[in-house]
Structures are given as structure tokens and as C-alpha cells.
Short mmCIF file of C-alpha atoms and ligand atoms in Angstrom, two decimals:
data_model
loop_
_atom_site.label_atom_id
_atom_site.label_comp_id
_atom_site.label_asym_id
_atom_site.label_seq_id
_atom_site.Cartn_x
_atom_site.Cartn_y
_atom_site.Cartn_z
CA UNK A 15 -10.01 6.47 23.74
CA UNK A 16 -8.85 6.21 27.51
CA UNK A 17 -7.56 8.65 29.17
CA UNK A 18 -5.93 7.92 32.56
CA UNK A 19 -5.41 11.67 35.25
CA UNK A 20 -2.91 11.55 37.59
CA UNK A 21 -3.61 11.42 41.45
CA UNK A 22 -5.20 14.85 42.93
CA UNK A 23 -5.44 16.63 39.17
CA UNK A 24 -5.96 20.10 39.05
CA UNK A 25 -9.74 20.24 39.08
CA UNK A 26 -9.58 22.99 36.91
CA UNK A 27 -7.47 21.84 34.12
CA UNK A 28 -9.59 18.50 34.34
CA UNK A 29 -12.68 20.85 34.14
CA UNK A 30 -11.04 22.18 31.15
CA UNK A 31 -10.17 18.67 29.12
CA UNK A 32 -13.55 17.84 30.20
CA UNK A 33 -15.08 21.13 28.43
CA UNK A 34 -12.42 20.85 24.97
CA UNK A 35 -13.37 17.25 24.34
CA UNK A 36 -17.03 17.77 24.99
CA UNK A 37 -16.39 20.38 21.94
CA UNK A 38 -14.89 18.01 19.49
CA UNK A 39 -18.69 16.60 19.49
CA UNK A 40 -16.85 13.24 21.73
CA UNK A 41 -18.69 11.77 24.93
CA UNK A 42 -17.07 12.27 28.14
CA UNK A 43 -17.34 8.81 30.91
CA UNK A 44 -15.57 9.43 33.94
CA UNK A 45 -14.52 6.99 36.24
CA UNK A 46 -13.49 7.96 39.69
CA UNK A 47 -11.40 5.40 42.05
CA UNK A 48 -9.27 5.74 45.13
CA UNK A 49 -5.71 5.90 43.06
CA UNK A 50 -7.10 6.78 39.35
CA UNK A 51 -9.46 8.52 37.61
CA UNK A 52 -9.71 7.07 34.32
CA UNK A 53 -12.02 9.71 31.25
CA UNK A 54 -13.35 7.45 28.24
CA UNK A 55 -13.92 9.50 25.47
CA UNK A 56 -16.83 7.78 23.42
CA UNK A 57 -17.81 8.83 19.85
CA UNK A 58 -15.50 9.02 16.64
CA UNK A 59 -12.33 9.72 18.33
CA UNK A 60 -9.87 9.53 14.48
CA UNK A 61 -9.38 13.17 15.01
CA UNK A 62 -7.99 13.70 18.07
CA UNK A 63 -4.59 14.44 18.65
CA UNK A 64 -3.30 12.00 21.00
CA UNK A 65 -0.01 13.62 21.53
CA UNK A 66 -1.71 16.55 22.67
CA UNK A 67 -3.47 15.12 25.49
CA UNK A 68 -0.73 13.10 26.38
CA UNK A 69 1.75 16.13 27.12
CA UNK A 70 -0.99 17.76 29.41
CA UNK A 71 -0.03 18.07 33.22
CA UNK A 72 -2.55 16.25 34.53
CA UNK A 73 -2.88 13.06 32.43
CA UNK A 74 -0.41 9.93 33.08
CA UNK A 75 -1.49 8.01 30.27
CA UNK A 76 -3.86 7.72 27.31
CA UNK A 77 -4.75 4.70 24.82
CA UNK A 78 -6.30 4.27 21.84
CA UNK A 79 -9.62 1.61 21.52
CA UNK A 80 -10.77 2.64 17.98
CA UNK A 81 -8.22 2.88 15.28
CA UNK A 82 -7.65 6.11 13.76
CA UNK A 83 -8.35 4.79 10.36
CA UNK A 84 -11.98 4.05 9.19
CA UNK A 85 -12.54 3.85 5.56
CA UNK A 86 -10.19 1.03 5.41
CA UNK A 87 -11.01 -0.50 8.83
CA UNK A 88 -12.67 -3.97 8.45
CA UNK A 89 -15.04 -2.90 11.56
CA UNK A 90 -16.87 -0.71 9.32
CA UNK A 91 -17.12 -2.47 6.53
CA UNK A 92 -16.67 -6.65 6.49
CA UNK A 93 -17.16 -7.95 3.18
CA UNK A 94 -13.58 -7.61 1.38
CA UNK A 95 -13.50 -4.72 -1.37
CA UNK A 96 -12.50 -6.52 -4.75
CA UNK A 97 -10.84 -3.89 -6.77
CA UNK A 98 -11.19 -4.33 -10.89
CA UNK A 99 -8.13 -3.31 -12.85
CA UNK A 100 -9.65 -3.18 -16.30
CA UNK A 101 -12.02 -5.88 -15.93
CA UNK A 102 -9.57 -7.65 -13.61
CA UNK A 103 -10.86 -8.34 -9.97
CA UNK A 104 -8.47 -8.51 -7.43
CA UNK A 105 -9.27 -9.13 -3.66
CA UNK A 106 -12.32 -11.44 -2.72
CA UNK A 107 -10.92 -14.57 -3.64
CA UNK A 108 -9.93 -13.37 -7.00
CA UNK A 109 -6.26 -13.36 -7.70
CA UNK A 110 -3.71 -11.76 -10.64
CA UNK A 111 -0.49 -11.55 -11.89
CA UNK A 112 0.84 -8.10 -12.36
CA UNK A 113 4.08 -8.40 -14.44
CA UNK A 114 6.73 -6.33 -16.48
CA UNK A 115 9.93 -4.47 -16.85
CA UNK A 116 11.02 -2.67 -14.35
CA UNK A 117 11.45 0.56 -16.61
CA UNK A 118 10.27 1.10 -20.08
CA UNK A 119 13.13 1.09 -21.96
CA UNK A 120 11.93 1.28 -25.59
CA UNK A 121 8.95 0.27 -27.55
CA UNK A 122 10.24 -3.24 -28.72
CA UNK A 123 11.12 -3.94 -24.76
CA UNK A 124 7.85 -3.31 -23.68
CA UNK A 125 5.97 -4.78 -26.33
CA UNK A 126 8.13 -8.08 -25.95
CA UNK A 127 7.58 -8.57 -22.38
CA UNK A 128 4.17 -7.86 -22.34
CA UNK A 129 3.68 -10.32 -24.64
CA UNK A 130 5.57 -13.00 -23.16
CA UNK A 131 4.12 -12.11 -19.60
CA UNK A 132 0.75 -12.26 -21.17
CA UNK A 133 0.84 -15.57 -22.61
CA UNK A 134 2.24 -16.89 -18.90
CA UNK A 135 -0.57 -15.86 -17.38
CA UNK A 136 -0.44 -11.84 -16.14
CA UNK A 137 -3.88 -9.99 -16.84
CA UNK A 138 -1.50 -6.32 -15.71
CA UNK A 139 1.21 -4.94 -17.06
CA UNK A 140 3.53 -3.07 -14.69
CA UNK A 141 6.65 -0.60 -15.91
CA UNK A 142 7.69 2.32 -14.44
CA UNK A 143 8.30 5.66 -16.90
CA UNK A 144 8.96 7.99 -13.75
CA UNK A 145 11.30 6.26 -11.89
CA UNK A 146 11.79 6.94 -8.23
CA UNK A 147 16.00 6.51 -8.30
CA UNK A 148 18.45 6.94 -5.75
CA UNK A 149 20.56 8.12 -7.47
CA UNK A 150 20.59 11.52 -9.76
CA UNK A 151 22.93 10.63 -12.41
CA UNK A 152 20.65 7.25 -12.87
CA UNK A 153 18.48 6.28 -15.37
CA UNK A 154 15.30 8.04 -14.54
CA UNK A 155 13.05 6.68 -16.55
CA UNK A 156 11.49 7.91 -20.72
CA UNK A 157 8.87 10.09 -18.17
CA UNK A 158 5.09 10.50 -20.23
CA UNK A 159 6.83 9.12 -23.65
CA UNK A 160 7.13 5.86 -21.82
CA UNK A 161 3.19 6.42 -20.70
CA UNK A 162 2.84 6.54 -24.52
CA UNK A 163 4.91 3.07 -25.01
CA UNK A 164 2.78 1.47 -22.22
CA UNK A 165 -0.16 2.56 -23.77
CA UNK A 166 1.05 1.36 -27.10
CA UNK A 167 1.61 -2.30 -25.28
CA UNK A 168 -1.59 -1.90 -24.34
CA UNK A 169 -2.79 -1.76 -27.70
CA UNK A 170 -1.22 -4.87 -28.89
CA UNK A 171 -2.03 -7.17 -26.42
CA UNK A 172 -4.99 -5.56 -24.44
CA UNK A 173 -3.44 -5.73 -21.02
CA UNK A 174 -4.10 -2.79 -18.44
CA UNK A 175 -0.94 -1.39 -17.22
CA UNK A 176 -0.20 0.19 -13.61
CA UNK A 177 2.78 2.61 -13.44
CA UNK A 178 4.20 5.07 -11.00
CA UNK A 179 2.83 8.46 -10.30
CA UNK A 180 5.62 10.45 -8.58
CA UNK A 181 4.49 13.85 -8.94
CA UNK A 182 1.01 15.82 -8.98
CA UNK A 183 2.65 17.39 -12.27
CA UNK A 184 2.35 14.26 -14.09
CA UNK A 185 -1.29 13.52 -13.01
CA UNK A 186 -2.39 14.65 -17.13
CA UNK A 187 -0.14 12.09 -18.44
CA UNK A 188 -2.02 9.18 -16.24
CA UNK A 189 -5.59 9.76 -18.04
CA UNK A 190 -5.02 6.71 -19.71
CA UNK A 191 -3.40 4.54 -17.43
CA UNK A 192 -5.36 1.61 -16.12
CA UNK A 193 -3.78 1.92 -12.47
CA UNK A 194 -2.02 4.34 -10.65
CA UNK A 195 0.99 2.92 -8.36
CA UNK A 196 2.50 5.01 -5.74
CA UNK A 197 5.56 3.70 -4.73
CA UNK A 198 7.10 3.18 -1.37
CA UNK A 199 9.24 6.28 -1.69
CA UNK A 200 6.04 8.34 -1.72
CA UNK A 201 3.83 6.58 0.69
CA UNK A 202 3.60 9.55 3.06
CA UNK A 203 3.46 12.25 -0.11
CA UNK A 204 0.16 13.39 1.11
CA UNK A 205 -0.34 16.11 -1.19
CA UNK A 206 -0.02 13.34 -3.97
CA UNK A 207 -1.99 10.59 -1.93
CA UNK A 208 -5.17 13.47 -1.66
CA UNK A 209 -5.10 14.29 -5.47
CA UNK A 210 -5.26 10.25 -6.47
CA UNK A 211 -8.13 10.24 -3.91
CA UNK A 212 -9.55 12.55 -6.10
CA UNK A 213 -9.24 10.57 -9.20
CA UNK A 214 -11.78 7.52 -9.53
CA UNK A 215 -8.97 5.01 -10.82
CA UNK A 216 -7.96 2.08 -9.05
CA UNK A 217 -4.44 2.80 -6.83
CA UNK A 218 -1.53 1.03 -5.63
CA UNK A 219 -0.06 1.44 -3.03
CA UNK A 220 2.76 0.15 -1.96
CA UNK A 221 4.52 0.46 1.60
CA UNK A 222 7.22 2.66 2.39
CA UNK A 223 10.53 1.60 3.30
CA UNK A 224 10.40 2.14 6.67
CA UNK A 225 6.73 2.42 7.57
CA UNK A 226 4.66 0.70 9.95
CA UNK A 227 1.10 -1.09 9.02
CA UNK A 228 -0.62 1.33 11.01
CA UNK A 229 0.50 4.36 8.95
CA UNK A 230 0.44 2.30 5.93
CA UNK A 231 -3.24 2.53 6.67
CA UNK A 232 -3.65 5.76 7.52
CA UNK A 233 -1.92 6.84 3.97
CA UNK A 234 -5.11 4.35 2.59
CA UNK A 235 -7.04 6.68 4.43
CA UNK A 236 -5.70 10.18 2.86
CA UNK A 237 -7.16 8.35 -0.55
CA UNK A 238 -10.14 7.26 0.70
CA UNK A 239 -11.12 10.18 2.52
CA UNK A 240 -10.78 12.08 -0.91
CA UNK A 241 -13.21 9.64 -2.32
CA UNK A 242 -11.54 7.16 -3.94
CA UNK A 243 -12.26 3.71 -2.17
CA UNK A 244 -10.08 1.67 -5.20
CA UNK A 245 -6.77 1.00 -3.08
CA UNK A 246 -5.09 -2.35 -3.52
CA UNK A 247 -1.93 -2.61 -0.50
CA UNK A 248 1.20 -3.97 -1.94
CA UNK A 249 3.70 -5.08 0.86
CA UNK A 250 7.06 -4.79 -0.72
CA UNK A 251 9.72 -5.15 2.12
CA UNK A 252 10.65 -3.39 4.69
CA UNK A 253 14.66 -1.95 5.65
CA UNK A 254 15.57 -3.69 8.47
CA UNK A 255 19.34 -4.67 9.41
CA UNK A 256 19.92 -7.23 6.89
CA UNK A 257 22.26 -6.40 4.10
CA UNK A 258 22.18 -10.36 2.19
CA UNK A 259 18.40 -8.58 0.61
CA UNK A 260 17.25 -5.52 -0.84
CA UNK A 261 14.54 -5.35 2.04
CA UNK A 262 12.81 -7.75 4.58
CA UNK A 263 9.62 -8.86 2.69
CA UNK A 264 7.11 -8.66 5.94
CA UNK A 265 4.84 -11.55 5.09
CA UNK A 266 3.44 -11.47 8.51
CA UNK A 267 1.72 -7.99 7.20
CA UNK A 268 -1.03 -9.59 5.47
CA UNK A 269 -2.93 -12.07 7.55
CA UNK A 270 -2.47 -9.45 10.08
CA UNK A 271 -3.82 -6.95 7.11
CA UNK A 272 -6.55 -9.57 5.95
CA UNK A 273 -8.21 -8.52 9.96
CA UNK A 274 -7.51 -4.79 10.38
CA UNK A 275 -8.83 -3.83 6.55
CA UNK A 276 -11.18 -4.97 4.12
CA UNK A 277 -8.94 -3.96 1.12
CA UNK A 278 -7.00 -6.13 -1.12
CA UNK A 279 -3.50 -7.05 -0.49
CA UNK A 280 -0.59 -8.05 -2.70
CA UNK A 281 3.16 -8.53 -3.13
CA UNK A 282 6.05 -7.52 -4.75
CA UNK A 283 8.76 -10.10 -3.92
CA UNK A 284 11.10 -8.71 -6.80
CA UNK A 285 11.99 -5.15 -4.78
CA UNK A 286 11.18 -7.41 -1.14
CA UNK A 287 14.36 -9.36 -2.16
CA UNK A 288 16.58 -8.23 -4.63
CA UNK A 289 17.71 -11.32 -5.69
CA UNK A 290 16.11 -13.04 -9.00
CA UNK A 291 16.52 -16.38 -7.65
CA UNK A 292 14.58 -15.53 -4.41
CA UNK A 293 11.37 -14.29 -6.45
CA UNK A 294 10.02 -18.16 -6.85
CA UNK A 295 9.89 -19.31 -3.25
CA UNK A 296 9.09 -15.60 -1.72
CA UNK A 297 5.55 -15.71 -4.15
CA UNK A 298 4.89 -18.74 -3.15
CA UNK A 299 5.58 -17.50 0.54
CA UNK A 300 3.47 -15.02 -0.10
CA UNK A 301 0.77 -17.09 -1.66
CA UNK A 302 0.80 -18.76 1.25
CA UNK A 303 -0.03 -15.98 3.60
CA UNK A 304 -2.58 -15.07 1.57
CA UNK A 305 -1.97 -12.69 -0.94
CA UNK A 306 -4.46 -11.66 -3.21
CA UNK A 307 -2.12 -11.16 -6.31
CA UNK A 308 2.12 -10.60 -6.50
CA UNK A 309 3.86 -7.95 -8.84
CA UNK A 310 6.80 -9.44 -10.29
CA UNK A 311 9.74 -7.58 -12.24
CA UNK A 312 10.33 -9.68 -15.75
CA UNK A 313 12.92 -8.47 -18.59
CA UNK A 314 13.56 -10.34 -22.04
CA UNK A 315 17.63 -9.45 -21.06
CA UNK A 316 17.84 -8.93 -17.08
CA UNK A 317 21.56 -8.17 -17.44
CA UNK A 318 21.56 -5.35 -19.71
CA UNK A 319 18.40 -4.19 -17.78
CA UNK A 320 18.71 -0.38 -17.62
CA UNK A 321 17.06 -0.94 -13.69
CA UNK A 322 17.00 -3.20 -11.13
CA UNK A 323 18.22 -6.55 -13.70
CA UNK A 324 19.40 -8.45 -10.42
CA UNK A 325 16.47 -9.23 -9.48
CA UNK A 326 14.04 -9.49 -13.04
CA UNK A 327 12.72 -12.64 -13.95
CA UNK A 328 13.28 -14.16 -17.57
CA UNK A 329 9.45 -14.95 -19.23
CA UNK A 330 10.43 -18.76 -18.81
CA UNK A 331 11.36 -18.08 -14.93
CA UNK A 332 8.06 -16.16 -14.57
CA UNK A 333 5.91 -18.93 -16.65
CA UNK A 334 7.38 -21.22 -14.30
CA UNK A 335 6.71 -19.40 -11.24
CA UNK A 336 3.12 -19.18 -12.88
CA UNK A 337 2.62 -22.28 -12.86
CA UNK A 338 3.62 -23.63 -9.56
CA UNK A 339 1.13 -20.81 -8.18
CA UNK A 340 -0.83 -21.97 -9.51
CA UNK A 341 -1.05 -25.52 -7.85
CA UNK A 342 -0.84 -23.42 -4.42
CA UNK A 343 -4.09 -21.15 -5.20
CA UNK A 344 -7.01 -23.72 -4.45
CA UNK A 345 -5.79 -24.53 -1.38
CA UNK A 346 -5.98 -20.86 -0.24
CA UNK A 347 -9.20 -20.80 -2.37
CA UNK A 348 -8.00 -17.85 -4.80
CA UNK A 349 -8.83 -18.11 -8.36
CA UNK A 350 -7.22 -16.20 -11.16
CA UNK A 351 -10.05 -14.71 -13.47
CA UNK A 352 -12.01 -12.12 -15.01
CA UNK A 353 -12.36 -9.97 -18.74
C1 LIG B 27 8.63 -0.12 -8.67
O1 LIG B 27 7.69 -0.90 -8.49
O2 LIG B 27 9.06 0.15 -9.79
C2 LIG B 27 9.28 0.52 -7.51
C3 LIG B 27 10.12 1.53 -7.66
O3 LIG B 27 8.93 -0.04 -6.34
P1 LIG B 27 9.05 0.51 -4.83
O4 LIG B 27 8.34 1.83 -4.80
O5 LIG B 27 8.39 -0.57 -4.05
O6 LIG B 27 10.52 0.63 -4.54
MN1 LIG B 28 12.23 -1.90 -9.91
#
């Protein structure tokens, strides 16, 4: 961190920033010219409050060098993290399909689509019991008896399944879930991003609606600090001032993603767009960039959907999007394996 004093400081308060950082264990390199004095602060600067020294009287300016994340910064640790969802690797040059409903509506529902997105080629089952709605009076989801129908799908076809946590109250009902998602409504829930650190199951985490990578990252860090190194990033789209889609889907995010962080990196072009018929050419978009897996929203009966129909796949739409994925992965050397 640089920190650049004003002309003439106060040589006592500069005495003084000089004696607080010194106590926060941090290096202090001062540089002395005719028009600035510039302090580098040299040691593990992620817990220093920025703002703080920015607001004092005698500093004009102060900038970051190290990012404020480190479990999830690439710097530390090269090699990409490949994160197994019940014996499914994702990350590393392994890729998968993560695909269902985007509630659990009923035991036949689930069971149906998992077995139709099975046999197109998803090794994950997604479906959300606790569902994150705007509105009240919505559907809110069948809450942990929907856990028990996921589980159930499970059973018949031996997928894992990933589903949304929303609240630390729930965290019993997820013993048996394969893969925790936290949606982008929750992305800065730290109290809930700590206690899924503190679980050893592989999380999801998708980016909030309005969040920048950089905080994206630091909510990574909340669950790896706890412990709990298993975070796949899902980028999801962002609000911007576009009302034709749901969101913006930010493809840009993950090569610049694939340098900052190590961790795996997927998307979810159903909730990026909205819009059914966009899902196709937004994975292979996304395949494009690099992705290391997509999460797509598939229903046996999109229009009686009980959530977010406009933009579910049918199987057939998802085997087809399968398949042309499939021509694209070679050529950004992904492979879909594993079990
Ligand atoms: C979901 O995946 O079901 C969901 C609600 O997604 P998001 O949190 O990205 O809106
Ligand atoms: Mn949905």
C-alpha cells in the first residue's frame, strides 16, 4: 500500500501514522522528495482500513498494490483449484453441466427432469426449495420437503444436486446436499457466507446483482477464511440499464477472473438473460470465454413453470445445447468427466 502526505504534514500526526501502522505488524518505507513524501507500507496490508487513512489530514492520496483478498488470489496460489461435486471435478480443465428446474415443484417434476437432464449430459442437478423471490405473495419454494424430493432424485438417478441456502436456519436441512449455492441475493450475507466456510462442502457462489468482481472476491474470502477452500464463482449477470434482459451476463468477468483467482468459474446464462431462446448462444459465449461449467434452468413444461418458465429450457433444447458445447470444448481444451 502507498500512501502519498501532503506538502509540509504535521510532523506529529505523520509521527503518529508512522507509530499506528508500525503496530499493525506492517513495514514503514518513507520516501522524502521536494513536493511529496510518499510512506509504502510493506507486509500483509488485507487488513487495513483504507478509508481510514484516506480521511486523515495529512494524507492526499493512498493506493492499494496487494489485493485485499488472499485465499482466492492466484498470487498465492497458481495451480487452478478443481472443485469435486460428488465425484465431479470442475475447474482445471474439467468441465460440467449443472441442470434442473428452477424450483422443485413436486416429486414427479423433479424426478422427470433429472432424468432427462441426465441422459443429455448434466453430472449436477440444480433446483431451488428456498427460493429467494421478489415478491411475498410468490411461490416461495416446498422449503426442506423439497431438500427431501432432491434427495429422492438423487436416489433414482445418482446425480449430486446443488440448491440454495438462504438462511443459517436451514443449514440442518443441507447435511445431505451435495453443494451448497448461495445466490446473488445473498452474496454479501456474511453471517451466512462465515457459517458455509465452516462447513467442508463444496459452495456456489454466485454474484450479486449489483456487485463488483472485487467484492465478489472478497465474499470468496469470508468462506475461505472460515476454512472452506471449495468455492466454485458463478457469474450470473449483472443490473445494468438494459430492460430487453433480465441482467447483463458480464462475460468479460472470467478471463479477467481466470488471472486474479485460482478458483473455478462458471455460468448461469438462464437468470444472465431471461429469455429461453438466448440460453444457446450466451453458453456458448460463455464457453468461449472460458467457463469451466454453465448452470442452466430446464423444465419438462416451461409455461406452467411455477418460477422463472421464460427463460427454462425444454430437455430437447438443453440436449441440443449439449451437444453443440460440446464441439466448442476442445478448442478451449475443457473436457467433461469424472465418477
Ligand atoms: C437460482 O439459481 O435459482 C437463483 C435464484 O439465482 P440467482 O441467485 O442468480 O438469482
Ligand atoms: Mn430461477
Amino acid at each position: 500500500m502507498i500512501i502519498v502526505i501532503k506538502q509540509n504534514p504535521d510532523e506529529k500526526q505523520l509521527n503518529n501514522l508512522v507509530k499506528w501502522v508500525r503496530s499493525l505488524g506492517l513495514e514503514v518505507h518513507m520516501s522524502r522528495g521536494e513536493n511529496t513524501n510518499i510512506m509504502g507500507l510493506i507486509g500483509d496490508t488485507s487488513a487495513v482500513d483504507i478509508d481510514l487513512i484516506r480521511s486523515l489530514d495529512i494524507v492526499e492520496t493512498v493506493k492499494r498494490i496487494q489485493e485485499p483478498y488472499k485465499n482466492a488470489n492466484r498470487k498465492f496460489h497458481p495451480q487452478d483449484t478443481v472443485v469435486s461435486v460428488g465425484g465431479y471435478p470442475i475447474g482445471g480443465g474439467h468441465f460440467q453441466f449443472m441442470a434442473g428446474p428452477c424450483s422443485v415443484e413436486s416429486e414427479e417434476q423433479v424426478i422427470a427432469i433429472a432424468k432427462a437432464v441426465k441422459e443429455a449430459g448434466a453430472t449436477i442437478l440444480r433446483g431451488g426449495a428456498f427460493k429467494p423471490r421478489t415478491s411475498p405473495y410468490a411461490f416461495q419454494g416446498l422449503g426442506e420437503s423439497g431438500i427431501q424430493l432432491l434427495l429422492e432424485a438423487k436416489r433414482e438417478t445418482g446425480m449430486p444436486i446443488v440448491t440454495e441456502l438462504m438462511s443459517v436456519r436451514h443449514i440442518d436441512a443441507f447435511r445431505d446436499v451435495d453443494m451448497i449455492q448461495i445466490g446473488a441475493r445473498n452474496m454479501q450475507n456474511f453471517e451466512l457466507l462465515k457459517e458455509v466456510g465452516r462447513t467442508d462442502k463444496p459452495i456456489l457462489l454466485k454474484r450479486g446483482l449489483a456487485n463488483t468482481i472485487q467484492e465478489w472476491l472478497m465474499s470468496a474470502e469470508y468462506i475461505m477464511s472460515e476454512g472452506n477452500m471449495n468455492v466454485v464463482l458463478c457469474e450470473r449477470g449483472i443490473r445494468t440499464f438494459e430492460p430487453y434482459t433480465r441482467n447483463t451476463l458480464d462475460l468479460s468477468a472470467i478471463p479477467l477472473l481466470r488471472d486474479l483467482t485460482h478458483l473455478p468459474i462458471i455460468v448461469d446464462p438462464s437468470h444472465a438473460s431471461g429469455i429461453s431462446k438466448l440460453v444457446a448462444p450466451m453458453s456458448l459465449a460463455a464457453v468461449g470465454a472460458g467457463t469451466d461449467g454453465l448452470m442452466i434452468e430446464v423444465h419438462n413444461n416451461p409455461a406452467c413453470a411455477l418460477c422463472d418458465g421464460p427463460q427454462a429450457l425444454t430437455p430437447e433444447q438443453f440436449a441440443d445445447v449439449v451437444k453443440n458445447v460440446d464441439v466448442l470444448l476442445p478448442i478451449v481444451h475443457r473436457v467433461r468427466d469424472g465418477k
